[in-house]
Amino acid sequence: MLRNILWIIGLGGLVWIGAHAGGMVIAPLTTAFASTGARPSGYSINDWVAIRGPNQPRQLARKLGDALHIHSALVSRRTPEYRQFSQTQSLAGITTRVIVERLGNGTTFAVLDRTSSHGFSDVSASERLFETALKRDGAVHTNVNLEGTLPGRISQSRERQLVRQSLKSAGAVGVNGIKTRGYVAMSGRTPFIEATDSLQGRSVNIQVALTYNNYLHATQVFVGSPLLTVTY
């Protein structure tokens, strides 16, 4: 029912290897979302870099926490495969997390993750903050998900229409589509987003999905780049 990409499995099992962030990601996504007429409900962002060579994971985690104004305790975790340091802060419906992890092969991953339940008002500022905090440490990889709702249940033909309309508004050509009794989703490629991922051997950088939520009594709308990393 989803392509729930795990961007971290102890980071040693990183699944999404994506492409370097570059160009404006937020504007095409908000345009694609707005074309559906859905009401914004929240977003998620995760940015990461792979750092090779000598580094101090603990100090890097603290530096990134300070850059994001996170004041929680630094949590340390060690396994035979990796050493991890993390900080998490939840405030007013926004949760921000820093993870720095050193693998056995010497590679260090630094990850910044933020989820918000307050619409899209600060999504651009959050992405700029993450980019600034990470770019000195390596090539930044970015994933953004926008979420919202349409009232009630709509027909699946209407869902398909809205998905196609959303991709078109972002200048995207559909690449791969899935339709089930529970949801409609389609990925595509737009020239307005530089980052890309690979799906079934084809390059994509935007994905749109609609599904009815019985609990909310509403149709949920998801727009993400390069691919959706949330459950739908």
mmCIF file of C-alpha atoms in Angstrom:
data_model
loop_
_atom_site.group_PDB
_atom_site.id
_atom_site.type_symbol
_atom_site.label_atom_id
_atom_site.label_comp_id
_atom_site.label_asym_id
_atom_site.label_seq_id
_atom_site.Cartn_x
_atom_site.Cartn_y
_atom_site.Cartn_z
ATOM 1 C CA MET A 1 0.000 0.000 0.000
ATOM 2 C CA LEU A 2 2.980 2.320 0.068
ATOM 3 C CA ARG A 3 6.552 2.903 -0.885
ATOM 4 C CA ASN A 4 7.626 3.567 2.678
ATOM 5 C CA ILE A 5 11.291 4.331 2.112
ATOM 6 C CA LEU A 6 13.314 3.805 5.270
ATOM 7 C CA TRP A 7 15.961 6.489 5.146
ATOM 8 C CA ILE A 8 17.480 5.009 8.235
ATOM 9 C CA ILE A 9 17.873 1.398 9.312
ATOM 10 C CA GLY A 10 20.648 2.070 11.707
ATOM 11 C CA LEU A 11 21.851 4.079 8.687
ATOM 12 C CA GLY A 12 23.932 1.040 7.853
ATOM 13 C CA GLY A 13 21.020 -0.144 5.715
ATOM 14 C CA LEU A 14 20.349 3.112 3.938
ATOM 15 C CA VAL A 15 17.793 2.514 1.180
ATOM 16 C CA TRP A 16 17.289 5.842 -0.541
ATOM 17 C CA ILE A 17 20.536 6.936 -2.174
ATOM 18 C CA GLY A 18 18.778 9.610 -4.181
ATOM 19 C CA ALA A 19 20.635 12.426 -5.835
ATOM 20 C CA HIS A 20 22.236 15.596 -4.647
ATOM 21 C CA ALA A 21 19.861 18.317 -3.615
ATOM 22 C CA GLY A 22 19.927 21.261 -5.945
ATOM 23 C CA GLY A 23 17.552 23.805 -7.385
ATOM 24 C CA MET A 24 14.296 24.780 -5.782
ATOM 25 C CA VAL A 25 12.298 21.793 -4.521
ATOM 26 C CA ILE A 26 9.608 23.453 -2.419
ATOM 27 C CA ALA A 27 8.032 25.691 -5.091
ATOM 28 C CA PRO A 28 7.177 22.890 -7.580
ATOM 29 C CA LEU A 29 5.805 20.752 -4.747
ATOM 30 C CA THR A 30 3.581 23.478 -3.319
ATOM 31 C CA THR A 31 2.336 24.233 -6.846
ATOM 32 C CA ALA A 32 1.525 20.564 -7.403
ATOM 33 C CA PHE A 33 -0.229 20.360 -4.041
ATOM 34 C CA ALA A 34 -2.248 23.564 -4.562
ATOM 35 C CA SER A 35 -3.582 22.302 -7.886
ATOM 36 C CA THR A 36 -5.510 19.552 -6.046
ATOM 37 C CA GLY A 37 -7.445 22.082 -3.946
ATOM 38 C CA ALA A 38 -6.523 20.206 -0.762
ATOM 39 C CA ARG A 39 -6.144 21.882 2.622
ATOM 40 C CA PRO A 40 -2.504 21.763 3.877
ATOM 41 C CA SER A 41 -2.056 19.834 7.112
ATOM 42 C CA GLY A 42 1.691 19.353 7.521
ATOM 43 C CA TYR A 43 5.017 18.347 6.052
ATOM 44 C CA SER A 44 8.116 16.272 6.634
ATOM 45 C CA ILE A 45 11.683 16.964 5.534
ATOM 46 C CA ASN A 46 14.813 14.904 5.881
ATOM 47 C CA ASP A 47 18.206 15.969 4.588
ATOM 48 C CA TRP A 48 21.405 13.969 4.887
ATOM 49 C CA VAL A 49 25.054 13.933 3.929
ATOM 50 C CA ALA A 50 27.637 11.161 3.771
ATOM 51 C CA ILE A 51 30.940 12.262 5.278
ATOM 52 C CA ARG A 52 34.156 10.405 4.552
ATOM 53 C CA GLY A 53 37.484 10.895 6.226
ATOM 54 C CA PRO A 54 38.343 11.882 9.805
ATOM 55 C CA ASN A 55 35.512 13.377 11.834
ATOM 56 C CA GLN A 56 34.128 13.414 15.347
ATOM 57 C CA PRO A 57 30.480 12.187 15.349
ATOM 58 C CA ARG A 58 29.711 13.430 18.857
ATOM 59 C CA GLN A 59 30.971 16.935 18.147
ATOM 60 C CA LEU A 60 29.185 16.996 14.784
ATOM 61 C CA ALA A 61 25.892 16.010 16.421
ATOM 62 C CA ARG A 62 26.265 18.790 18.978
ATOM 63 C CA LYS A 63 27.164 21.313 16.279
ATOM 64 C CA LEU A 64 24.089 20.427 14.225
ATOM 65 C CA GLY A 65 21.883 20.464 17.334
ATOM 66 C CA ASP A 66 23.114 23.954 18.159
ATOM 67 C CA ALA A 67 22.472 25.107 14.575
ATOM 68 C CA LEU A 68 18.871 23.893 14.868
ATOM 69 C CA HIS A 69 18.474 25.281 18.424
ATOM 70 C CA ILE A 70 17.889 21.833 19.907
ATOM 71 C CA HIS A 71 18.618 21.779 23.612
ATOM 72 C CA SER A 72 17.762 18.183 24.521
ATOM 73 C CA ALA A 73 20.292 15.691 25.852
ATOM 74 C CA LEU A 74 22.560 13.940 23.379
ATOM 75 C CA VAL A 75 21.625 10.240 23.189
ATOM 76 C CA SER A 76 24.371 7.737 22.400
ATOM 77 C CA ARG A 77 23.891 4.254 20.983
ATOM 78 C CA ARG A 78 26.498 1.677 20.056
ATOM 79 C CA THR A 79 26.212 -1.631 18.184
ATOM 80 C CA PRO A 80 28.878 -3.823 16.530
ATOM 81 C CA GLU A 81 27.983 -2.136 13.207
ATOM 82 C CA TYR A 82 27.772 1.547 14.134
ATOM 83 C CA ARG A 83 27.994 4.301 16.736
ATOM 84 C CA GLN A 84 25.130 6.789 16.811
ATOM 85 C CA PHE A 85 24.464 10.150 18.463
ATOM 86 C CA SER A 86 21.058 11.814 18.285
ATOM 87 C CA GLN A 87 19.019 14.706 19.637
ATOM 88 C CA THR A 88 15.249 15.189 19.387
ATOM 89 C CA GLN A 89 13.066 18.171 20.200
ATOM 90 C CA SER A 90 9.271 18.455 19.955
ATOM 91 C CA LEU A 91 7.687 21.868 20.286
ATOM 92 C CA ALA A 92 4.251 23.166 19.270
ATOM 93 C CA GLY A 93 3.539 20.356 16.810
ATOM 94 C CA ILE A 94 7.009 20.404 15.233
ATOM 95 C CA THR A 95 9.488 17.587 15.881
ATOM 96 C CA THR A 96 13.114 18.029 14.858
ATOM 97 C CA ARG A 97 15.731 15.311 15.026
ATOM 98 C CA VAL A 98 19.487 15.204 14.499
ATOM 99 C CA ILE A 99 21.237 11.879 13.892
ATOM 100 C CA VAL A 100 24.951 11.376 13.346
ATOM 101 C CA GLU A 101 26.138 7.837 12.792
ATOM 102 C CA ARG A 102 29.603 6.375 12.189
ATOM 103 C CA LEU A 103 29.624 3.036 10.362
ATOM 104 C CA GLY A 104 32.208 0.312 10.654
ATOM 105 C CA ASN A 105 33.664 1.242 7.253
ATOM 106 C CA GLY A 106 34.460 4.733 8.492
ATOM 107 C CA THR A 107 31.659 6.562 6.693
ATOM 108 C CA THR A 108 29.661 8.992 8.824
ATOM 109 C CA PHE A 109 26.070 9.966 8.003
ATOM 110 C CA ALA A 110 24.532 13.176 9.302
ATOM 111 C CA VAL A 111 20.725 13.369 9.095
ATOM 112 C CA LEU A 112 18.342 16.224 9.880
ATOM 113 C CA ASP A 113 14.646 15.396 10.069
ATOM 114 C CA ARG A 114 11.628 17.591 10.777
ATOM 115 C CA THR A 115 7.869 16.931 10.810
ATOM 116 C CA SER A 116 5.191 19.562 11.296
ATOM 117 C CA SER A 117 1.421 19.413 11.751
ATOM 118 C CA HIS A 118 0.903 23.132 11.061
ATOM 119 C CA GLY A 119 0.556 23.396 7.312
ATOM 120 C CA PHE A 120 3.334 24.634 5.043
ATOM 121 C CA SER A 121 4.006 28.068 6.504
ATOM 122 C CA ASP A 122 7.598 27.309 7.518
ATOM 123 C CA VAL A 123 8.535 24.487 5.146
ATOM 124 C CA SER A 124 10.784 26.697 2.984
ATOM 125 C CA ALA A 125 12.538 28.155 6.023
ATOM 126 C CA SER A 126 13.091 24.655 7.429
ATOM 127 C CA GLU A 127 14.634 23.424 4.187
ATOM 128 C CA ARG A 128 16.942 26.447 3.976
ATOM 129 C CA LEU A 129 17.996 25.889 7.584
ATOM 130 C CA PHE A 130 18.788 22.215 6.940
ATOM 131 C CA GLU A 131 20.692 22.993 3.748
ATOM 132 C CA THR A 132 22.788 25.639 5.482
ATOM 133 C CA ALA A 133 23.553 23.369 8.439
ATOM 134 C CA LEU A 134 24.675 20.411 6.301
ATOM 135 C CA LYS A 135 26.242 21.796 3.136
ATOM 136 C CA ARG A 136 29.699 22.326 4.664
ATOM 137 C CA ASP A 137 29.915 18.612 5.456
ATOM 138 C CA GLY A 138 29.119 17.192 2.011
ATOM 139 C CA ALA A 139 26.623 16.932 -0.830
ATOM 140 C CA VAL A 140 23.141 17.329 0.657
ATOM 141 C CA HIS A 141 20.412 14.844 -0.236
ATOM 142 C CA THR A 142 16.864 16.083 0.338
ATOM 143 C CA ASN A 143 13.435 14.492 0.694
ATOM 144 C CA VAL A 144 10.279 16.588 1.198
ATOM 145 C CA ASN A 145 6.691 15.428 1.757
ATOM 146 C CA LEU A 146 3.632 17.705 1.809
ATOM 147 C CA GLU A 147 0.376 16.414 3.281
ATOM 148 C CA GLY A 148 -3.219 17.649 3.302
ATOM 149 C CA THR A 149 -6.881 16.703 2.978
ATOM 150 C CA LEU A 150 -9.944 17.055 0.788
ATOM 151 C CA PRO A 151 -13.348 16.786 2.499
ATOM 152 C CA GLY A 152 -15.129 13.435 2.344
ATOM 153 C CA ARG A 153 -14.620 10.618 -0.134
ATOM 154 C CA ILE A 154 -14.152 11.240 -3.842
ATOM 155 C CA SER A 155 -14.418 8.777 -6.710
ATOM 156 C CA GLN A 156 -11.312 6.961 -7.864
ATOM 157 C CA SER A 157 -11.690 8.495 -11.305
ATOM 158 C CA ARG A 158 -11.571 11.913 -9.649
ATOM 159 C CA GLU A 159 -8.509 10.826 -7.654
ATOM 160 C CA ARG A 160 -6.741 9.822 -10.873
ATOM 161 C CA GLN A 161 -7.713 13.152 -12.439
ATOM 162 C CA LEU A 162 -6.296 15.101 -9.502
ATOM 163 C CA VAL A 163 -3.058 13.112 -9.528
ATOM 164 C CA ARG A 164 -2.534 13.798 -13.227
ATOM 165 C CA GLN A 165 -3.507 17.456 -12.733
ATOM 166 C CA SER A 166 -1.033 17.784 -9.874
ATOM 167 C CA LEU A 167 1.871 16.365 -11.876
ATOM 168 C CA LYS A 168 1.012 18.522 -14.889
ATOM 169 C CA SER A 169 0.966 21.694 -12.787
ATOM 170 C CA ALA A 170 4.571 20.959 -11.769
ATOM 171 C CA GLY A 171 5.585 20.373 -15.382
ATOM 172 C CA ALA A 172 5.996 16.650 -14.708
ATOM 173 C CA VAL A 173 5.543 13.717 -17.058
ATOM 174 C CA GLY A 174 4.067 10.609 -15.406
ATOM 175 C CA VAL A 175 6.456 7.671 -15.203
ATOM 176 C CA ASN A 176 4.866 5.021 -13.026
ATOM 177 C CA GLY A 177 1.315 4.752 -11.665
ATOM 178 C CA ILE A 178 -0.396 2.458 -9.180
ATOM 179 C CA LYS A 179 -4.134 2.100 -8.636
ATOM 180 C CA THR A 180 -5.689 -0.117 -5.960
ATOM 181 C CA ARG A 181 -8.998 -0.145 -4.095
ATOM 182 C CA GLY A 182 -7.303 1.878 -1.355
ATOM 183 C CA TYR A 183 -5.286 4.529 -3.133
ATOM 184 C CA VAL A 184 -4.056 6.083 -6.362
ATOM 185 C CA ALA A 185 -0.407 7.096 -6.753
ATOM 186 C CA MET A 186 1.826 8.225 -9.596
ATOM 187 C CA SER A 187 5.463 9.229 -9.832
ATOM 188 C CA GLY A 188 6.907 11.494 -12.493
ATOM 189 C CA ARG A 189 9.815 13.575 -13.700
ATOM 190 C CA THR A 190 9.812 17.373 -13.762
ATOM 191 C CA PRO A 191 12.621 19.615 -15.042
ATOM 192 C CA PHE A 192 11.937 22.025 -12.182
ATOM 193 C CA ILE A 193 13.480 19.712 -9.557
ATOM 194 C CA GLU A 194 17.116 18.758 -9.941
ATOM 195 C CA ALA A 195 17.240 15.839 -7.489
ATOM 196 C CA THR A 196 16.191 12.430 -8.794
ATOM 197 C CA ASP A 197 15.679 8.887 -7.594
ATOM 198 C CA SER A 198 15.304 5.612 -9.475
ATOM 199 C CA LEU A 199 12.015 3.710 -9.545
ATOM 200 C CA GLN A 200 11.917 0.461 -11.494
ATOM 201 C CA GLY A 201 14.928 1.614 -13.457
ATOM 202 C CA ARG A 202 13.456 4.979 -14.431
ATOM 203 C CA SER A 203 14.416 8.426 -13.165
ATOM 204 C CA VAL A 204 11.771 10.211 -11.070
ATOM 205 C CA ASN A 205 11.697 13.258 -8.803
ATOM 206 C CA ILE A 206 8.055 13.821 -7.800
ATOM 207 C CA GLN A 207 5.270 11.565 -6.546
ATOM 208 C CA VAL A 208 1.595 12.244 -5.810
ATOM 209 C CA ALA A 209 -0.840 9.970 -3.966
ATOM 210 C CA LEU A 210 -4.481 10.199 -2.820
ATOM 211 C CA THR A 211 -6.229 7.866 -0.410
ATOM 212 C CA TYR A 212 -9.409 7.953 1.681
ATOM 213 C CA ASN A 213 -8.927 7.929 5.460
ATOM 214 C CA ASN A 214 -11.877 6.420 7.319
ATOM 215 C CA TYR A 215 -10.739 7.855 10.640
ATOM 216 C CA LEU A 216 -10.509 11.412 9.309
ATOM 217 C CA HIS A 217 -13.539 11.015 6.990
ATOM 218 C CA ALA A 218 -11.428 12.799 4.402
ATOM 219 C CA THR A 219 -9.309 12.107 1.335
ATOM 220 C CA GLN A 220 -5.632 12.508 2.117
ATOM 221 C CA VAL A 221 -3.331 14.114 -0.447
ATOM 222 C CA PHE A 222 0.438 13.525 -0.475
ATOM 223 C CA VAL A 223 3.013 15.213 -2.705
ATOM 224 C CA GLY A 224 6.694 14.367 -2.299
ATOM 225 C CA SER A 225 10.126 14.605 -3.895
ATOM 226 C CA PRO A 226 11.976 12.625 -5.094
ATOM 227 C CA LEU A 227 9.478 10.013 -3.797
ATOM 228 C CA LEU A 228 7.001 9.870 -0.931
ATOM 229 C CA THR A 229 8.520 8.534 2.281
ATOM 230 C CA VAL A 230 5.326 8.573 4.363
ATOM 231 C CA THR A 231 2.700 5.894 4.850
ATOM 232 C CA TYR A 232 -0.383 6.324 2.681
#
